[in-house]
mmCIF file of C-alpha atoms in Angstrom:
data_model
loop_
_atom_site.group_PDB
_atom_site.id
_atom_site.type_symbol
_atom_site.label_atom_id
_atom_site.label_comp_id
_atom_site.label_asym_id
_atom_site.label_seq_id
_atom_site.Cartn_x
_atom_site.Cartn_y
_atom_site.Cartn_z
ATOM 1 C CA MET N 1 0.000 0.000 0.000
ATOM 2 C CA LEU N 2 2.894 2.361 0.783
ATOM 3 C CA LEU N 3 4.412 1.741 -2.647
ATOM 4 C CA ALA N 4 1.044 2.324 -4.300
ATOM 5 C CA LEU N 5 0.671 5.614 -2.426
ATOM 6 C CA ILE N 6 4.209 6.768 -3.279
ATOM 7 C CA THR N 7 3.760 5.814 -6.936
ATOM 8 C CA ALA N 8 0.423 7.587 -7.172
ATOM 9 C CA MET N 9 1.798 10.742 -5.558
ATOM 10 C CA ALA N 10 4.925 10.725 -7.740
ATOM 11 C CA ALA N 11 2.882 10.169 -10.896
ATOM 12 C CA VAL N 12 0.489 12.986 -10.025
ATOM 13 C CA VAL N 13 3.330 15.408 -9.222
ATOM 14 C CA ILE N 14 5.323 14.580 -12.369
ATOM 15 C CA ALA N 15 2.245 14.691 -14.614
ATOM 16 C CA ALA N 16 1.067 17.962 -13.068
ATOM 17 C CA GLU N 17 4.452 19.669 -13.269
ATOM 18 C CA GLY N 18 5.111 18.390 -16.766
ATOM 19 C CA ARG N 19 1.627 18.705 -18.230
ATOM 20 C CA GLY N 20 2.674 21.653 -20.386
ATOM 21 C CA TYR N 21 5.527 19.608 -21.848
ATOM 22 C CA TYR N 22 3.465 16.443 -22.335
ATOM 23 C CA LEU N 23 0.746 18.354 -24.203
ATOM 24 C CA LEU N 24 3.183 19.810 -26.724
ATOM 25 C CA PRO N 25 3.511 18.258 -30.202
ATOM 26 C CA THR N 26 6.501 15.934 -30.371
ATOM 27 C CA LEU N 27 8.535 18.229 -32.629
ATOM 28 C CA SER N 28 7.897 21.245 -30.383
ATOM 29 C CA ARG N 29 9.184 19.568 -27.226
ATOM 30 C CA ARG N 30 12.854 20.065 -28.037
ATOM 31 C CA ALA N 31 12.549 23.802 -27.405
ATOM 32 C CA ASP N 32 10.824 23.349 -24.031
ATOM 33 C CA HIS N 33 12.884 23.853 -20.874
ATOM 34 C CA LEU N 34 11.665 20.494 -19.480
ATOM 35 C CA HIS N 35 12.802 18.460 -22.483
ATOM 36 C CA ALA N 36 16.183 17.544 -20.996
ATOM 37 C CA LEU N 37 14.440 16.374 -17.831
ATOM 38 C CA LEU N 38 11.318 14.548 -19.048
ATOM 39 C CA ARG N 39 12.226 13.082 -22.428
ATOM 40 C CA PRO N 40 12.626 9.242 -22.430
ATOM 41 C CA SER N 41 16.416 9.581 -22.281
ATOM 42 C CA GLY N 42 16.269 12.591 -19.968
ATOM 43 C CA THR N 43 17.603 13.145 -16.468
ATOM 44 C CA LEU N 44 14.309 11.990 -14.935
ATOM 45 C CA GLY N 45 12.678 10.160 -17.840
ATOM 46 C CA HIS N 46 15.403 7.531 -18.172
ATOM 47 C CA PRO N 47 15.520 6.541 -14.459
ATOM 48 C CA LEU N 48 11.724 6.303 -14.480
ATOM 49 C CA GLY N 49 12.008 3.641 -17.177
ATOM 50 C CA ALA N 50 14.583 1.739 -15.120
ATOM 51 C CA ILE N 51 12.376 1.888 -12.015
ATOM 52 C CA GLY N 52 9.401 0.694 -14.042
ATOM 53 C CA LEU N 53 11.444 -2.196 -15.422
ATOM 54 C CA LEU N 54 12.578 -3.234 -11.932
ATOM 55 C CA LEU N 55 8.998 -3.156 -10.668
ATOM 56 C CA ILE N 56 7.803 -5.259 -13.594
ATOM 57 C CA ALA N 57 10.659 -7.745 -13.088
ATOM 58 C CA SER N 58 9.851 -8.060 -9.375
ATOM 59 C CA ASN N 59 6.218 -8.536 -10.358
ATOM 60 C CA LEU N 60 7.151 -11.848 -11.963
ATOM 61 C CA GLY N 61 8.226 -13.127 -8.546
ATOM 62 C CA TYR N 62 4.589 -14.003 -7.921
ATOM 63 C CA LEU N 63 4.748 -16.620 -10.694
ATOM 64 C CA VAL N 64 7.752 -18.227 -9.014
ATOM 65 C CA ARG N 65 6.017 -18.135 -5.622
ATOM 66 C CA ARG N 66 2.910 -19.791 -7.099
ATOM 67 C CA ARG N 67 5.032 -22.588 -8.518
ATOM 68 C CA TYR N 68 6.338 -23.333 -5.038
ATOM 69 C CA ALA N 69 3.111 -22.514 -3.189
ATOM 70 C CA ALA N 70 3.583 -25.407 -0.775
ATOM 71 C CA LYS N 71 6.932 -24.065 0.430
ATOM 72 C CA ALA N 72 6.842 -22.205 3.729
ATOM 73 C CA GLY N 73 9.006 -19.264 4.700
ATOM 74 C CA PHE N 74 8.556 -17.214 1.540
ATOM 75 C CA GLY N 75 5.519 -15.211 2.616
ATOM 76 C CA SER N 76 1.831 -15.901 2.117
ATOM 77 C CA MET N 77 0.274 -16.174 -1.331
ATOM 78 C CA ARG N 78 -2.073 -13.347 -0.389
ATOM 79 C CA ALA N 79 0.883 -11.011 0.312
ATOM 80 C CA TRP N 80 2.591 -12.020 -2.928
ATOM 81 C CA LEU N 81 -0.604 -11.432 -4.898
ATOM 82 C CA ARG N 82 -0.957 -7.995 -3.304
ATOM 83 C CA TRP N 83 2.583 -7.147 -4.421
ATOM 84 C CA HIS N 84 1.840 -8.613 -7.861
ATOM 85 C CA VAL N 85 -1.125 -6.262 -8.260
ATOM 86 C CA VAL N 86 0.606 -3.162 -6.842
ATOM 87 C CA SER N 87 3.844 -3.577 -8.810
ATOM 88 C CA GLY N 88 1.818 -4.577 -11.875
ATOM 89 C CA VAL N 89 0.180 -1.151 -11.813
ATOM 90 C CA ALA N 90 3.072 0.933 -10.454
ATOM 91 C CA GLY N 91 5.571 -0.425 -12.986
ATOM 92 C CA PRO N 92 3.519 0.481 -16.074
ATOM 93 C CA VAL N 93 2.809 3.940 -14.620
ATOM 94 C CA MET N 94 6.556 4.546 -14.346
ATOM 95 C CA VAL N 95 7.046 3.233 -17.888
ATOM 96 C CA LEU N 96 4.298 5.531 -19.170
ATOM 97 C CA LEU N 97 6.010 8.544 -17.613
ATOM 98 C CA HIS N 98 9.346 7.326 -18.992
ATOM 99 C CA SER N 99 7.876 7.280 -22.503
ATOM 100 C CA ALA N 100 6.653 10.877 -22.095
ATOM 101 C CA PHE N 101 3.419 9.618 -23.680
ATOM 102 C CA THR N 102 5.131 9.027 -27.035
ATOM 103 C CA LEU N 103 6.180 5.885 -28.934
ATOM 104 C CA ARG N 104 9.152 6.579 -31.169
ATOM 105 C CA SER N 105 10.450 3.110 -32.093
ATOM 106 C CA ALA N 106 9.040 -0.275 -33.082
ATOM 107 C CA PRO N 107 10.403 -2.108 -29.985
ATOM 108 C CA ALA N 108 8.972 0.574 -27.704
ATOM 109 C CA THR N 109 5.600 0.386 -29.451
ATOM 110 C CA VAL N 110 5.429 -3.407 -29.214
ATOM 111 C CA ALA N 111 6.576 -3.380 -25.580
ATOM 112 C CA SER N 112 4.029 -0.705 -24.637
ATOM 113 C CA ALA N 113 1.177 -2.485 -26.422
ATOM 114 C CA ALA N 114 2.090 -5.790 -24.774
ATOM 115 C CA LEU N 115 2.338 -4.071 -21.397
ATOM 116 C CA LEU N 116 -1.116 -2.520 -21.796
ATOM 117 C CA VAL N 117 -2.670 -5.873 -22.708
ATOM 118 C CA VAL N 118 -0.941 -7.575 -19.769
ATOM 119 C CA VAL N 119 -2.198 -4.944 -17.314
ATOM 120 C CA LEU N 120 -5.781 -5.169 -18.608
ATOM 121 C CA SER N 121 -5.748 -8.977 -18.572
ATOM 122 C CA GLY N 122 -4.289 -8.865 -15.060
ATOM 123 C CA LEU N 123 -7.107 -6.649 -13.811
ATOM 124 C CA VAL N 124 -9.683 -9.059 -15.253
ATOM 125 C CA GLY N 125 -7.802 -11.979 -13.726
ATOM 126 C CA ARG N 126 -7.738 -10.268 -10.335
ATOM 127 C CA TYR N 127 -11.512 -9.826 -10.556
ATOM 128 C CA LEU N 128 -11.983 -13.529 -11.349
ATOM 129 C CA TYR N 129 -9.585 -14.438 -8.527
ATOM 130 C CA GLY N 130 -11.714 -12.431 -6.108
ATOM 131 C CA LEU N 131 -14.849 -14.321 -7.145
ATOM 132 C CA VAL N 132 -13.387 -17.701 -6.174
ATOM 133 C CA PRO N 133 -14.125 -18.392 -2.469
ATOM 134 C CA ARG N 134 -10.929 -18.341 -0.441
ATOM 135 C CA ALA N 135 -9.726 -19.041 3.068
ATOM 136 C CA ARG N 136 -7.899 -16.435 5.145
ATOM 137 C CA ASP N 137 -4.500 -17.614 3.896
ATOM 138 C CA GLY N 138 -5.574 -17.026 0.279
ATOM 139 C CA SER N 139 -6.017 -20.685 -0.670
ATOM 140 C CA ALA N 140 -9.138 -21.658 -2.621
ATOM 141 C CA ARG N 141 -11.944 -23.233 -0.620
ATOM 142 C CA GLY N 142 -13.256 -26.580 -1.847
ATOM 143 C CA LEU N 143 -16.795 -27.885 -2.266
ATOM 144 C CA GLN N 144 -16.678 -29.835 0.993
ATOM 145 C CA ASP N 145 -15.617 -26.767 2.945
ATOM 146 C CA LEU N 146 -18.421 -24.664 1.458
ATOM 147 C CA ALA N 147 -20.992 -27.432 1.944
ATOM 148 C CA ALA N 148 -19.976 -27.739 5.597
ATOM 149 C CA GLU N 149 -20.436 -23.971 5.976
ATOM 150 C CA VAL N 150 -23.947 -24.237 4.494
ATOM 151 C CA ASP N 151 -24.854 -27.069 6.890
ATOM 152 C CA ARG N 152 -23.470 -25.080 9.805
ATOM 153 C CA ALA N 153 -25.526 -22.037 8.848
ATOM 154 C CA ALA N 154 -28.679 -24.167 8.546
ATOM 155 C CA MET N 155 -28.138 -25.601 12.030
ATOM 156 C CA GLU N 156 -27.548 -22.128 13.471
ATOM 157 C CA LEU N 157 -30.800 -20.919 11.911
ATOM 158 C CA ARG N 158 -32.801 -23.851 13.295
ATOM 159 C CA ALA N 159 -31.307 -23.218 16.732
ATOM 160 C CA LEU N 160 -32.982 -19.787 16.766
ATOM 161 C CA GLY N 161 -36.453 -21.275 17.147
ATOM 162 C CA PRO N 162 -39.515 -21.635 14.892
ATOM 163 C CA ALA N 163 -38.771 -18.522 12.833
ATOM 164 C CA GLY N 164 -35.215 -19.684 12.201
ATOM 165 C CA THR N 165 -36.445 -23.164 11.277
ATOM 166 C CA THR N 166 -38.881 -21.657 8.784
ATOM 167 C CA ALA N 167 -36.087 -19.539 7.305
ATOM 168 C CA ALA N 168 -33.837 -22.591 6.961
ATOM 169 C CA ASP N 169 -36.631 -24.547 5.239
ATOM 170 C CA VAL N 170 -37.284 -21.722 2.777
ATOM 171 C CA LEU N 171 -33.597 -21.442 1.889
ATOM 172 C CA ASP N 172 -33.212 -25.226 1.648
ATOM 173 C CA ALA N 173 -36.091 -25.341 -0.816
ATOM 174 C CA ALA N 174 -34.495 -22.623 -2.951
ATOM 175 C CA ALA N 175 -31.138 -24.403 -2.934
ATOM 176 C CA THR N 176 -32.302 -27.922 -3.785
ATOM 177 C CA GLN N 177 -30.585 -27.804 -7.201
ATOM 178 C CA SER N 178 -27.279 -26.489 -5.857
ATOM 179 C CA GLY N 179 -24.280 -28.461 -7.101
ATOM 180 C CA SER N 180 -26.238 -30.225 -9.851
ATOM 181 C CA VAL N 181 -24.256 -28.550 -12.640
ATOM 182 C CA VAL N 182 -20.794 -28.392 -11.107
ATOM 183 C CA ALA N 183 -19.890 -31.998 -11.920
ATOM 184 C CA ARG N 184 -20.926 -31.584 -15.560
ATOM 185 C CA VAL N 185 -18.748 -28.584 -16.317
ATOM 186 C CA GLY N 186 -16.614 -29.465 -19.325
ATOM 187 C CA GLY N 187 -16.867 -27.737 -22.691
ATOM 188 C CA LEU N 188 -18.152 -24.305 -23.586
ATOM 189 C CA ARG N 189 -21.760 -25.485 -23.793
ATOM 190 C CA ASP N 190 -21.582 -26.969 -20.312
ATOM 191 C CA ASP N 191 -19.905 -23.811 -19.027
ATOM 192 C CA LEU N 192 -22.747 -21.692 -20.400
ATOM 193 C CA ARG N 193 -25.258 -24.096 -18.859
ATOM 194 C CA ALA N 194 -23.452 -23.844 -15.531
ATOM 195 C CA LEU N 195 -23.459 -20.054 -15.752
ATOM 196 C CA ALA N 196 -27.204 -19.989 -16.468
ATOM 197 C CA ALA N 197 -27.830 -22.378 -13.571
ATOM 198 C CA ALA N 198 -25.786 -20.210 -11.212
ATOM 199 C CA PHE N 199 -27.744 -17.088 -12.176
ATOM 200 C CA GLY N 200 -31.016 -19.005 -11.814
ATOM 201 C CA LEU N 201 -30.047 -20.213 -8.356
ATOM 202 C CA ARG N 202 -29.014 -16.707 -7.380
ATOM 203 C CA ARG N 203 -32.445 -15.371 -8.352
ATOM 204 C CA ARG N 204 -34.211 -18.123 -6.384
ATOM 205 C CA VAL N 205 -32.056 -17.545 -3.328
ATOM 206 C CA ARG N 206 -32.659 -13.782 -3.454
ATOM 207 C CA ARG N 207 -36.406 -14.360 -3.560
ATOM 208 C CA ALA N 208 -36.030 -16.743 -0.629
ATOM 209 C CA LEU N 209 -34.072 -14.126 1.331
ATOM 210 C CA THR N 210 -36.840 -11.593 0.713
ATOM 211 C CA SER N 211 -39.351 -14.105 2.063
ATOM 212 C CA VAL N 212 -37.122 -14.770 5.081
ATOM 213 C CA ASP N 213 -36.842 -11.032 5.807
ATOM 214 C CA ARG N 214 -40.635 -10.749 5.841
ATOM 215 C CA SER N 215 -41.027 -13.765 8.111
ATOM 216 C CA LEU N 216 -38.560 -12.285 10.618
ATOM 217 C CA ALA N 217 -40.348 -8.940 10.860
ATOM 218 C CA ALA N 218 -42.235 -10.009 13.997
ATOM 219 C CA GLU N 219 -39.145 -11.396 15.746
ATOM 220 C CA PRO N 220 -37.144 -9.472 18.387
ATOM 221 C CA THR N 221 -34.610 -7.152 16.797
ATOM 222 C CA GLU N 222 -31.451 -8.953 17.949
ATOM 223 C CA ARG N 223 -32.736 -12.384 16.958
ATOM 224 C CA ALA N 224 -33.947 -11.103 13.587
ATOM 225 C CA ARG N 225 -30.581 -9.466 12.929
ATOM 226 C CA ALA N 226 -28.731 -12.676 13.788
ATOM 227 C CA ALA N 227 -31.063 -14.759 11.625
ATOM 228 C CA ARG N 228 -30.665 -12.433 8.645
ATOM 229 C CA SER N 229 -26.871 -12.534 8.950
ATOM 230 C CA ILE N 230 -26.855 -16.336 9.048
ATOM 231 C CA ALA N 231 -29.374 -16.556 6.196
ATOM 232 C CA HIS N 232 -27.208 -14.352 3.969
ATOM 233 C CA ARG N 233 -24.143 -16.456 4.783
ATOM 234 C CA PHE N 234 -26.136 -19.566 3.892
ATOM 235 C CA ALA N 235 -27.278 -18.021 0.588
ATOM 236 C CA ASP N 236 -23.825 -16.742 -0.386
ATOM 237 C CA ASN N 237 -22.217 -20.142 0.079
ATOM 238 C CA VAL N 238 -24.984 -21.970 -1.789
ATOM 239 C CA VAL N 239 -24.419 -19.758 -4.833
ATOM 240 C CA ARG N 240 -20.644 -20.184 -4.510
ATOM 241 C CA ILE N 241 -21.035 -23.962 -4.569
ATOM 242 C CA GLU N 242 -23.079 -23.782 -7.765
ATOM 243 C CA ALA N 243 -20.591 -21.494 -9.519
ATOM 244 C CA LEU N 244 -17.348 -22.868 -8.040
ATOM 245 C CA GLY N 245 -16.385 -25.168 -10.902
ATOM 246 C CA LEU N 246 -17.074 -22.523 -13.516
ATOM 247 C CA LEU N 247 -15.158 -19.828 -11.634
ATOM 248 C CA GLN N 248 -12.158 -22.075 -11.087
ATOM 249 C CA ARG N 249 -12.030 -22.967 -14.781
ATOM 250 C CA ALA N 250 -12.356 -19.335 -15.854
ATOM 251 C CA ALA N 251 -9.685 -18.154 -13.402
ATOM 252 C CA SER N 252 -7.297 -20.918 -14.475
ATOM 253 C CA ALA N 253 -7.750 -20.236 -18.205
ATOM 254 C CA TRP N 254 -7.334 -16.502 -17.732
ATOM 255 C CA ARG N 255 -4.264 -16.997 -15.557
ATOM 256 C CA THR N 256 -2.644 -19.023 -18.350
ATOM 257 C CA LEU N 257 -3.469 -16.308 -20.897
ATOM 258 C CA HIS N 258 -2.114 -13.598 -18.596
ATOM 259 C CA ARG N 259 1.120 -15.538 -18.041
ATOM 260 C CA ASP N 260 1.688 -16.049 -21.779
ATOM 261 C CA LEU N 261 1.027 -12.364 -22.470
ATOM 262 C CA ALA N 262 3.456 -11.439 -19.690
ATOM 263 C CA LEU N 263 6.179 -13.547 -21.316
ATOM 264 C CA LEU N 264 5.523 -11.823 -24.654
ATOM 265 C CA MET N 265 5.743 -8.456 -22.915
ATOM 266 C CA LEU N 266 9.015 -9.493 -21.262
ATOM 267 C CA VAL N 267 10.539 -10.420 -24.636
ATOM 268 C CA ALA N 268 9.406 -7.108 -26.184
ATOM 269 C CA THR N 269 10.696 -5.122 -23.206
ATOM 270 C CA SER N 270 14.042 -6.937 -23.304
ATOM 271 C CA LEU N 271 14.370 -6.004 -26.973
ATOM 272 C CA HIS N 272 13.606 -2.368 -26.165
ATOM 273 C CA VAL N 273 16.231 -2.341 -23.390
ATOM 274 C CA ALA N 274 18.777 -4.059 -25.650
ATOM 275 C CA VAL N 275 18.301 -1.380 -28.305
ATOM 276 C CA ALA N 276 18.742 1.360 -25.677
ATOM 277 C CA VAL N 277 21.951 -0.235 -24.374
ATOM 278 C CA TYR N 278 23.232 -0.657 -27.932
ATOM 279 C CA LEU N 279 22.674 3.054 -28.505
ATOM 280 C CA GLY N 280 24.868 3.823 -25.513
ATOM 281 C CA TYR N 281 22.382 4.414 -22.699
ATOM 282 C CA GLY N 282 23.094 3.000 -19.247
ATOM 283 C CA PHE N 283 20.524 1.426 -16.964
ATOM 284 C CA PHE N 284 19.772 4.493 -14.849
ATOM 285 C CA LEU N 285 21.648 7.142 -16.829
#
């Protein structure tokens, strides 16, 4: 979070101070007093590219950590993913400032395009990752774990008395088809069928929750609040069970795509750096 804050502040300051320069046509920039500072090979522009490259390189550490996920002593997967996301955004921001919002060579254009695609695919992948139910340590929760949570919630509802028992029965009735599609998930047609089933279950469960809310209106406030909380936990996990297989498949496929795009970006970036070194530029200067 500290790195994200520092990067955001630095980007805002540099963009604000250099907005006049960045808005100039490319050919007019040479006469501007900030050209020596902000151009890609400038006093500030060049180090920004190096910092961006280091951040992007460190970002790939998450792939190594995932490969050895069972190894202890290297930090939690959740912490590594957080760094993966932060450095995956901070690095490209530094690279964008390094480029001075211009693309003047084929390697730079390819590297920038690949970087943009990688960032966008990473954001989508992070969204899919967040949809998959996870334990506190960041590991994915399995069907048995979620089913046990549903059973636990049902027992807690029934322990609240007649109103809780009625609520549990209503939710059980809405969830009778839960899990029926998960085992069949295979090709695209089955995935679409699973998606439709998950949305259908979600609608049924929402209607059931509305019915439960009405049935709890006459209950004491504290008991009604507790019952509603348990009922929503029950409903959330039922829907997660129905969609789990589909979400896991989608997240896995997208992760593979994101990794392959990242490797393409790395090759393009390496070519860009090699050209810069060949032309006589150092890493930071």
